[in-house]
Amino acid sequence: MKGPKAVVGVFTYIDDTLKAISIAKAGGHDYRVYSPVPHHELEEATLPGKSPVRFLTGFGAVLGCSGGFALAIWTSLDYPLRVSAKDIVSIPGFFVIGYECTILFGGIFTLLALLHFCRLPYILRSVGYDPRFSQDKFGVVIGCQSNAVEEVAEKLRESGADEIQVREAL
Amino acid sequence: MSHHNHSPHHEHHGDSPCHKGGPEGDSQFHYRGGIVPTEAKPLTYEEVNKTVLAMLEPPTYRWWLFLGLCLVAVAIGGVSWTRQILNGMTEAGKSHPDMWGGYITTFVFWVGIAHSGTLISAVLYLFRAHFRMPIYRLAEAMTVFAVLTAGLFPLIHLGRVWYFYWLMPYPNERAIWPNFRSPLLWDVFAVSTYLTISSTFFIIGLIPDIAVARDAARTKFRRLLYGITSLGWTGSHSQWKHYTAAYLFFAALATPLVVSVHSVVSWDFAMSIVPGWHATIFPPYFVAGAIFSGIAMVITIMIPLRRIFGLERILEPKHFDAMSKLILLTSGILTYSYGVEFYTAWFSNNEFERAQFWFRPFGEVGAAFWGMTFCNCIFPQLLWIKTLRTNIPFLFCVTILINIGMWLERFNIIVQSLSHEYIPYSWGWYNFSWVDVGIVIGSFGWFGMWMTLFVKFFPAVAITEIKEILPAPRRTADAHH
């Protein structure tokens, strides 16, 4: 978080939280929003656009599909034993392996993307996090210079914050 | 330097909680607010936290008793399996032609149970069906534990279990590879993919809820347990952004997987030329049957949990009503499939097929066929009556009967078909043995043990997703449409 101080606004209402986000954006501040649930209005206000997770999912699926077919084809050619008069390379039969591997690797890469983009596991203490933010409160944390703390705190209070905290930004 | 304003975090707001010990009392969690006993008022975020976290309070003697029963069953299964390993497959009563017998019957039963968890979760998520929210966590847990149970059966059935790794494609000194044209190998890939994806989907769904438990925990053990397993989740806006995208992709990947897994299981049978198995209807028939049995098992588990943990406001009659309708739908598909099997046998003019489908209802164990028909086709039709769809004791009875009926269905498909193949010389019968029965009992204990442990240590009802369907708290009520 940019700036030595983090001003934390604790909110009960989502509309107040949205006001605080617009204040943070208007002031050009570095900010972070915590919420107990995902909400489309919060997403639109903070990070509109699509998540890059989909690229890794797609990559994993293509890799799995080609890898599944490749494994079945290569091993059949490596040990060519004709079974029940079927072709050595029996594409219809190998479709199942390709299909399952598409989903398996698509899923594994989605998991890796999730861990990467959500920065999990996150062992450091997150700046401005308050246990209430997972329960029933919304939080807007704004990074600022020491001399701007009062001004930011006042704006958060005006937007409807129940409580203001000032913390050291890491 | 930091200064904190007075935090209300440790205070109580609203009504007192209704669990033992009064407001907090000897509770292991901080509760803010309590259950407001007015049905007309929607739940608040606080009430959802409180209701679900109350399930994680220290167990009562009933929980220990049930866990003890499960462990006894696991021990019976363990002793039986040990006996089989020491003395060979003859202990399991396997004899020609019924070499698959009870083990594969029970394997297919558990894979079927496993089926609907991911279906309820993934498909209903994609359709944005709100009745999914209070149900899906238990359904997913059931899926994961049922696959863990089902996965034991091919190993048990191998006889020489220590060679199980021969199923996997690994480089070896004989330079041989598994036969990728075999449905049994497809099954290895399908079931292991299903276990991996279902477990991951389940665990990802749990992370934000574990963070809720972590932040409310009062004991060191709970804080440590949930601190580690929540992976440091904070619910920041960027985390939610990528999380919801990933969750959607998991649902999209899991949906075709659900369909494929039981289709592949059905090909274990349909790809062979055994009369009674070699039919193209098998994949949709198996998928519908699996959804049917899985939903029944979810209801069987949910009803006692709802009563024990006081989840009446979260698991409402409308949820049971919606699931009963799914049971009716899948019962209809299944009944149609049973009919098509008989019709195909008659229409094919194949005497072996015809003999098989005469044998099932009128053969030596025709009772299994009639039991299946009553439990799966006839009795569930009572759910057309709306009052019965929301009658909890009645639903419990229906779902227990469906569980029995679906085990009998697999018995009919597997044991009956193998017993009555082409020529009378090869006909035979399956010999029940105590080892076989012991292992089936053990599988129920194993499944029950994991479910019992899960509901006491992790949120068995989805906290975050229930909150998602509640109206977000607003200062101005008409600010959002």
Tab-separated table of C-alpha atoms in Angstrom, chain B residues 36-356:
chain	number	residue	atom	x	y	z
B	36	VAL	CA	-34.425	-13.174	15.802
B	37	PRO	CA	-37.343	-15.577	16.018
B	38	THR	CA	-39.569	-13.940	13.455
B	39	GLU	CA	-40.090	-15.895	10.289
B	40	ALA	CA	-41.161	-12.868	8.276
B	41	LYS	CA	-37.882	-11.017	8.773
B	42	PRO	CA	-35.029	-12.079	6.478
B	43	LEU	CA	-31.851	-13.337	8.088
B	44	THR	CA	-29.010	-10.908	8.631
B	45	TYR	CA	-25.318	-11.599	8.062
B	46	GLU	CA	-24.834	-11.865	11.824
B	47	GLU	CA	-27.569	-14.421	12.175
B	48	VAL	CA	-26.145	-16.559	9.395
B	49	ASN	CA	-22.716	-16.533	11.086
B	50	LYS	CA	-24.207	-17.461	14.383
B	51	THR	CA	-26.439	-20.230	13.130
B	52	VAL	CA	-23.743	-21.970	11.118
B	53	LEU	CA	-20.878	-21.474	13.570
B	54	ALA	CA	-23.026	-22.899	16.354
B	55	MET	CA	-22.674	-26.238	14.531
B	56	LEU	CA	-18.957	-26.181	15.338
B	57	GLU	CA	-19.404	-25.939	19.094
B	58	PRO	CA	-17.942	-28.796	21.169
B	59	PRO	CA	-19.786	-32.029	20.430
B	60	THR	CA	-22.495	-33.567	22.537
B	61	TYR	CA	-22.610	-37.215	23.591
B	62	ARG	CA	-24.865	-37.952	20.590
B	63	TRP	CA	-22.072	-36.901	18.215
B	64	TRP	CA	-19.580	-39.115	20.053
B	65	LEU	CA	-22.049	-41.980	20.018
B	66	PHE	CA	-22.591	-41.693	16.282
B	67	LEU	CA	-18.869	-41.364	15.627
B	68	GLY	CA	-18.303	-44.428	17.806
B	69	LEU	CA	-20.825	-46.427	15.776
B	70	CYS	CA	-19.096	-45.372	12.561
B	71	LEU	CA	-15.711	-46.408	13.946
B	72	VAL	CA	-17.077	-49.803	14.939
B	73	ALA	CA	-18.349	-50.237	11.371
B	74	VAL	CA	-14.950	-49.170	10.005
B	75	ALA	CA	-13.308	-51.726	12.274
B	76	ILE	CA	-15.640	-54.444	10.961
B	77	GLY	CA	-14.675	-53.453	7.419
B	78	GLY	CA	-10.977	-53.393	8.323
B	79	VAL	CA	-11.065	-56.853	9.897
B	80	SER	CA	-12.948	-58.216	6.880
B	81	TRP	CA	-10.485	-56.762	4.405
B	82	THR	CA	-7.520	-58.016	6.417
B	83	ARG	CA	-9.036	-61.484	6.395
B	84	GLN	CA	-9.479	-61.313	2.636
B	85	ILE	CA	-5.891	-60.119	2.103
B	86	LEU	CA	-4.571	-62.968	4.257
B	87	ASN	CA	-6.707	-65.750	2.798
B	88	GLY	CA	-7.526	-64.554	-0.720
B	89	MET	CA	-10.649	-63.590	-2.644
B	90	THR	CA	-12.380	-66.818	-1.768
B	91	GLU	CA	-13.219	-65.146	1.556
B	92	ALA	CA	-15.428	-62.683	-0.336
B	93	GLY	CA	-17.626	-65.449	-1.738
B	94	LYS	CA	-16.501	-64.741	-5.288
B	95	SER	CA	-17.099	-67.629	-7.632
B	96	HIS	CA	-17.680	-67.985	-11.345
B	97	PRO	CA	-19.630	-66.362	-12.970
B	98	ASP	CA	-20.266	-63.727	-10.300
B	99	MET	CA	-16.777	-62.385	-9.889
B	100	TRP	CA	-17.948	-58.780	-9.431
B	101	GLY	CA	-20.625	-59.418	-6.839
B	102	GLY	CA	-21.183	-57.131	-3.895
B	103	TYR	CA	-17.999	-55.104	-4.254
B	104	ILE	CA	-18.772	-53.603	-7.628
B	105	THR	CA	-22.438	-53.253	-6.680
B	106	THR	CA	-21.389	-51.158	-3.711
B	107	PHE	CA	-18.743	-49.333	-5.757
B	108	VAL	CA	-21.368	-48.179	-8.273
B	109	PHE	CA	-23.708	-47.320	-5.403
B	110	TRP	CA	-21.138	-44.986	-3.844
B	111	VAL	CA	-20.096	-43.437	-7.151
B	112	GLY	CA	-23.784	-42.740	-7.717
B	113	ILE	CA	-24.085	-41.106	-4.301
B	114	ALA	CA	-21.023	-39.044	-5.125
B	115	HIS	CA	-22.618	-37.846	-8.285
B	116	SER	CA	-25.206	-35.392	-7.143
B	117	GLY	CA	-23.021	-33.325	-4.827
B	118	THR	CA	-21.096	-31.784	-7.644
B	119	LEU	CA	-24.243	-31.711	-9.742
B	120	ILE	CA	-26.176	-29.758	-7.134
B	121	SER	CA	-23.234	-27.496	-6.632
B	122	ALA	CA	-21.930	-26.890	-10.142
B	123	VAL	CA	-25.000	-27.159	-12.353
B	124	LEU	CA	-27.274	-25.249	-10.025
B	125	TYR	CA	-24.544	-22.619	-9.624
B	126	LEU	CA	-24.428	-22.128	-13.379
B	127	PHE	CA	-28.233	-21.854	-13.443
B	128	ARG	CA	-28.141	-19.421	-10.509
B	129	ALA	CA	-30.659	-21.557	-8.589
B	130	HIS	CA	-30.908	-19.988	-5.147
B	131	PHE	CA	-32.168	-23.124	-3.449
B	132	ARG	CA	-28.682	-24.523	-3.969
B	133	MET	CA	-27.089	-22.254	-1.350
B	134	PRO	CA	-28.004	-23.930	1.954
B	135	ILE	CA	-27.654	-27.408	0.502
B	136	TYR	CA	-24.568	-27.476	-1.622
B	137	ARG	CA	-21.835	-27.649	1.028
B	138	LEU	CA	-23.232	-30.830	2.528
B	139	ALA	CA	-23.783	-32.202	-0.952
B	140	GLU	CA	-20.167	-31.494	-1.922
B	141	ALA	CA	-18.876	-33.021	1.309
B	142	MET	CA	-20.996	-36.044	0.569
B	143	THR	CA	-19.479	-36.204	-2.907
B	144	VAL	CA	-15.908	-36.091	-1.713
B	145	PHE	CA	-16.421	-38.650	1.044
B	146	ALA	CA	-18.487	-40.915	-1.196
B	147	VAL	CA	-15.746	-40.902	-3.855
B	148	LEU	CA	-13.215	-41.667	-1.125
B	149	THR	CA	-15.416	-44.608	-0.204
B	150	ALA	CA	-16.084	-45.731	-3.770
B	151	GLY	CA	-12.381	-45.549	-4.592
B	152	LEU	CA	-11.668	-48.217	-1.981
B	153	PHE	CA	-13.738	-50.832	-3.774
B	154	PRO	CA	-11.662	-51.340	-6.915
B	155	LEU	CA	-8.678	-51.701	-4.573
B	156	ILE	CA	-10.469	-54.178	-2.327
B	157	HIS	CA	-11.708	-56.031	-5.374
B	158	LEU	CA	-8.214	-56.336	-6.796
B	159	GLY	CA	-7.379	-59.041	-4.326
B	160	ARG	CA	-3.671	-58.356	-4.471
B	161	VAL	CA	-4.129	-54.715	-3.520
B	162	TRP	CA	-0.414	-54.083	-3.302
B	163	TYR	CA	-0.284	-54.116	-7.108
B	164	PHE	CA	-2.879	-51.328	-7.497
B	165	TYR	CA	-0.316	-49.034	-9.092
B	166	TRP	CA	-0.280	-51.286	-12.166
B	167	LEU	CA	-3.444	-49.426	-13.160
B	168	MET	CA	-1.522	-46.200	-13.616
B	169	PRO	CA	0.523	-45.485	-16.731
B	170	TYR	CA	4.073	-45.442	-15.410
B	171	PRO	CA	7.332	-46.424	-17.128
B	172	ASN	CA	8.383	-49.895	-16.029
B	173	GLU	CA	11.092	-52.434	-16.739
B	174	ARG	CA	8.786	-54.611	-18.858
B	175	ALA	CA	8.063	-51.633	-21.150
B	176	ILE	CA	4.346	-52.331	-21.047
B	177	TRP	CA	1.568	-49.802	-20.688
B	178	PRO	CA	-2.060	-50.052	-19.628
B	179	ASN	CA	-4.657	-50.735	-22.300
B	180	PHE	CA	-6.225	-47.371	-23.031
B	181	ARG	CA	-9.007	-49.018	-25.004
B	182	SER	CA	-10.356	-50.629	-21.836
B	183	PRO	CA	-13.336	-49.035	-20.060
B	184	LEU	CA	-11.796	-50.100	-16.750
B	185	LEU	CA	-8.854	-47.808	-17.428
B	186	TRP	CA	-11.197	-45.026	-18.503
B	187	ASP	CA	-12.800	-45.496	-15.113
B	188	VAL	CA	-9.472	-45.003	-13.337
B	189	PHE	CA	-9.033	-41.688	-15.150
B	190	ALA	CA	-12.659	-40.609	-14.693
B	191	VAL	CA	-12.896	-41.410	-10.985
B	192	SER	CA	-9.487	-39.938	-10.123
B	193	THR	CA	-10.290	-36.768	-12.079
B	194	TYR	CA	-13.640	-36.585	-10.332
B	195	LEU	CA	-12.041	-36.957	-6.917
B	196	THR	CA	-9.436	-34.284	-7.700
B	197	ILE	CA	-11.851	-31.736	-9.157
B	198	SER	CA	-14.637	-32.341	-6.620
B	199	SER	CA	-12.224	-32.058	-3.685
B	200	THR	CA	-10.702	-28.872	-5.082
B	201	PHE	CA	-14.119	-27.345	-5.785
B	202	PHE	CA	-15.195	-28.282	-2.267
B	203	ILE	CA	-12.098	-26.868	-0.578
B	204	ILE	CA	-12.153	-23.636	-2.594
B	205	GLY	CA	-15.774	-23.101	-1.589
B	206	LEU	CA	-14.793	-23.597	2.041
B	207	ILE	CA	-11.968	-21.039	2.193
B	208	PRO	CA	-14.022	-17.835	2.795
B	209	ASP	CA	-16.210	-19.670	5.309
B	210	ILE	CA	-13.201	-20.989	7.196
B	211	ALA	CA	-12.004	-17.362	7.364
B	212	VAL	CA	-15.331	-16.493	9.018
B	213	ALA	CA	-14.758	-19.263	11.577
B	214	ARG	CA	-11.135	-18.122	12.054
B	215	ASP	CA	-12.157	-14.544	12.801
B	216	ALA	CA	-14.844	-15.624	15.237
B	217	ALA	CA	-12.804	-18.336	16.988
B	218	ARG	CA	-12.021	-17.906	20.663
B	219	THR	CA	-9.841	-20.918	21.398
B	220	LYS	CA	-6.222	-21.336	20.362
B	221	PHE	CA	-6.886	-24.676	18.693
B	222	ARG	CA	-9.689	-23.257	16.560
B	223	ARG	CA	-7.683	-20.161	15.638
B	224	LEU	CA	-4.738	-22.313	14.588
B	225	LEU	CA	-6.881	-24.823	12.673
B	226	TYR	CA	-8.840	-22.188	10.782
B	227	GLY	CA	-5.868	-19.848	10.459
B	228	ILE	CA	-3.930	-22.480	8.532
B	229	THR	CA	-6.831	-23.869	6.507
B	230	SER	CA	-8.197	-20.460	5.468
B	231	LEU	CA	-4.794	-19.769	3.823
B	232	GLY	CA	-4.867	-16.186	5.079
B	233	TRP	CA	-8.040	-15.275	3.189
B	234	THR	CA	-9.153	-11.673	3.794
B	235	GLY	CA	-11.949	-11.085	1.281
B	236	SER	CA	-10.242	-8.115	-0.350
B	237	HIS	CA	-11.770	-6.825	-3.565
B	238	SER	CA	-9.061	-8.355	-5.743
B	239	GLN	CA	-9.393	-11.712	-3.977
B	240	TRP	CA	-13.139	-11.792	-4.551
B	241	LYS	CA	-12.650	-10.804	-8.178
B	242	HIS	CA	-10.378	-13.732	-9.016
B	243	TYR	CA	-12.123	-16.100	-6.639
B	244	THR	CA	-15.531	-15.682	-8.244
B	245	ALA	CA	-14.016	-16.092	-11.716
B	246	ALA	CA	-12.160	-19.258	-10.681
B	247	TYR	CA	-15.232	-20.639	-8.954
B	248	LEU	CA	-17.282	-20.116	-12.091
B	249	PHE	CA	-14.692	-21.945	-14.174
B	250	PHE	CA	-14.616	-24.793	-11.695
B	251	ALA	CA	-18.401	-25.070	-11.961
B	252	ALA	CA	-18.131	-25.014	-15.751
B	253	LEU	CA	-15.472	-27.739	-15.706
B	254	ALA	CA	-17.250	-29.849	-13.117
B	255	THR	CA	-20.552	-29.949	-14.995
B	256	PRO	CA	-19.371	-31.983	-18.011
B	257	LEU	CA	-17.274	-34.013	-15.590
B	258	VAL	CA	-20.380	-35.001	-13.635
B	259	VAL	CA	-21.962	-36.295	-16.814
B	260	SER	CA	-18.819	-38.073	-17.964
B	261	VAL	CA	-18.018	-39.907	-14.737
B	262	HIS	CA	-21.139	-41.953	-14.477
B	263	SER	CA	-21.224	-42.428	-18.253
B	264	VAL	CA	-17.761	-43.963	-17.993
B	265	VAL	CA	-18.870	-46.115	-15.056
B	266	SER	CA	-21.780	-47.320	-17.193
B	267	TRP	CA	-19.358	-48.229	-19.994
B	268	ASP	CA	-17.664	-50.654	-17.606
B	269	PHE	CA	-20.809	-52.655	-18.296
B	270	ALA	CA	-22.193	-51.467	-21.619
B	271	MET	CA	-18.943	-52.046	-23.542
B	272	SER	CA	-19.103	-55.740	-22.776
B	273	ILE	CA	-21.462	-58.209	-24.456
B	274	VAL	CA	-23.108	-59.536	-21.326
B	275	PRO	CA	-26.909	-59.715	-21.793
B	276	GLY	CA	-28.476	-56.979	-19.684
B	277	TRP	CA	-25.408	-54.738	-19.984
B	278	HIS	CA	-24.806	-54.207	-23.674
B	279	ALA	CA	-27.196	-51.281	-24.190
B	280	THR	CA	-26.738	-47.739	-25.449
B	281	ILE	CA	-29.173	-46.373	-22.878
B	282	PHE	CA	-26.709	-47.096	-20.093
B	283	PRO	CA	-24.934	-43.696	-19.866
B	284	PRO	CA	-28.059	-41.494	-19.492
B	285	TYR	CA	-29.696	-44.193	-17.390
B	286	PHE	CA	-26.717	-44.282	-15.022
B	287	VAL	CA	-26.412	-40.494	-14.862
B	288	ALA	CA	-30.108	-40.083	-13.988
B	289	GLY	CA	-29.889	-42.893	-11.422
B	290	ALA	CA	-26.837	-41.331	-9.838
B	291	ILE	CA	-28.489	-37.929	-9.513
B	292	PHE	CA	-31.568	-39.612	-8.078
B	293	SER	CA	-29.647	-41.538	-5.436
B	294	GLY	CA	-27.352	-38.619	-4.623
B	295	ILE	CA	-30.203	-36.206	-3.979
B	296	ALA	CA	-31.902	-38.814	-1.822
B	297	MET	CA	-28.727	-39.233	0.233
B	298	VAL	CA	-28.327	-35.444	0.624
B	299	ILE	CA	-31.847	-35.251	2.041
B	300	THR	CA	-31.218	-38.268	4.289
B	301	ILE	CA	-28.195	-36.484	5.759
B	302	MET	CA	-29.738	-33.013	5.888
B	303	ILE	CA	-32.871	-33.920	7.811
B	304	PRO	CA	-31.178	-35.062	11.033
B	305	LEU	CA	-28.575	-32.279	10.826
B	306	ARG	CA	-31.305	-29.673	10.424
B	307	ARG	CA	-32.995	-30.964	13.552
B	308	ILE	CA	-29.846	-31.418	15.641
B	309	PHE	CA	-28.263	-28.060	14.773
B	310	GLY	CA	-31.441	-25.975	14.579
B	311	LEU	CA	-31.054	-25.030	10.928
B	312	GLU	CA	-34.784	-24.618	10.324
B	313	ARG	CA	-34.449	-21.020	9.149
B	314	ILE	CA	-31.679	-21.863	6.698
B	315	LEU	CA	-32.987	-25.190	5.405
B	316	GLU	CA	-36.560	-24.189	4.786
B	317	PRO	CA	-39.449	-26.330	3.508
B	318	LYS	CA	-39.056	-24.670	0.090
B	319	HIS	CA	-35.594	-26.256	-0.234
B	320	PHE	CA	-37.000	-29.706	0.477
B	321	ASP	CA	-39.816	-28.975	-1.943
B	322	ALA	CA	-37.333	-28.100	-4.711
B	323	MET	CA	-35.245	-31.215	-4.065
B	324	SER	CA	-38.333	-33.404	-3.964
B	325	LYS	CA	-39.197	-32.136	-7.431
B	326	LEU	CA	-35.728	-33.166	-8.603
B	327	ILE	CA	-36.364	-36.604	-7.109
B	328	LEU	CA	-39.655	-36.808	-9.001
B	329	LEU	CA	-37.970	-35.798	-12.259
B	330	THR	CA	-35.110	-38.270	-11.946
B	331	SER	CA	-37.432	-41.020	-10.730
B	332	GLY	CA	-39.412	-40.481	-13.924
B	333	ILE	CA	-36.286	-40.722	-16.098
B	334	LEU	CA	-35.208	-43.834	-14.247
B	335	THR	CA	-38.604	-45.493	-14.581
B	336	TYR	CA	-38.552	-44.731	-18.294
B	337	SER	CA	-35.053	-46.242	-18.552
B	338	TYR	CA	-36.148	-49.421	-16.777
B	339	GLY	CA	-38.999	-49.677	-19.262
B	340	VAL	CA	-36.711	-49.065	-22.243
B	341	GLU	CA	-34.405	-51.863	-21.074
B	342	PHE	CA	-37.290	-54.317	-21.179
B	343	TYR	CA	-38.598	-52.937	-24.444
B	344	THR	CA	-35.163	-53.171	-26.083
B	345	ALA	CA	-34.777	-56.762	-24.924
B	346	TRP	CA	-38.165	-57.663	-26.399
B	347	PHE	CA	-37.714	-55.636	-29.591
B	348	SER	CA	-34.218	-56.975	-30.256
B	349	ASN	CA	-35.631	-60.469	-30.599
B	350	ASN	CA	-32.404	-61.626	-28.980
B	351	GLU	CA	-33.233	-64.666	-26.890
B	352	PHE	CA	-30.408	-64.087	-24.422
B	353	GLU	CA	-31.503	-60.507	-23.755
B	354	ARG	CA	-35.090	-61.658	-23.412
B	355	ALA	CA	-34.067	-64.445	-21.038
B	356	GLN	CA	-32.122	-61.972	-18.908
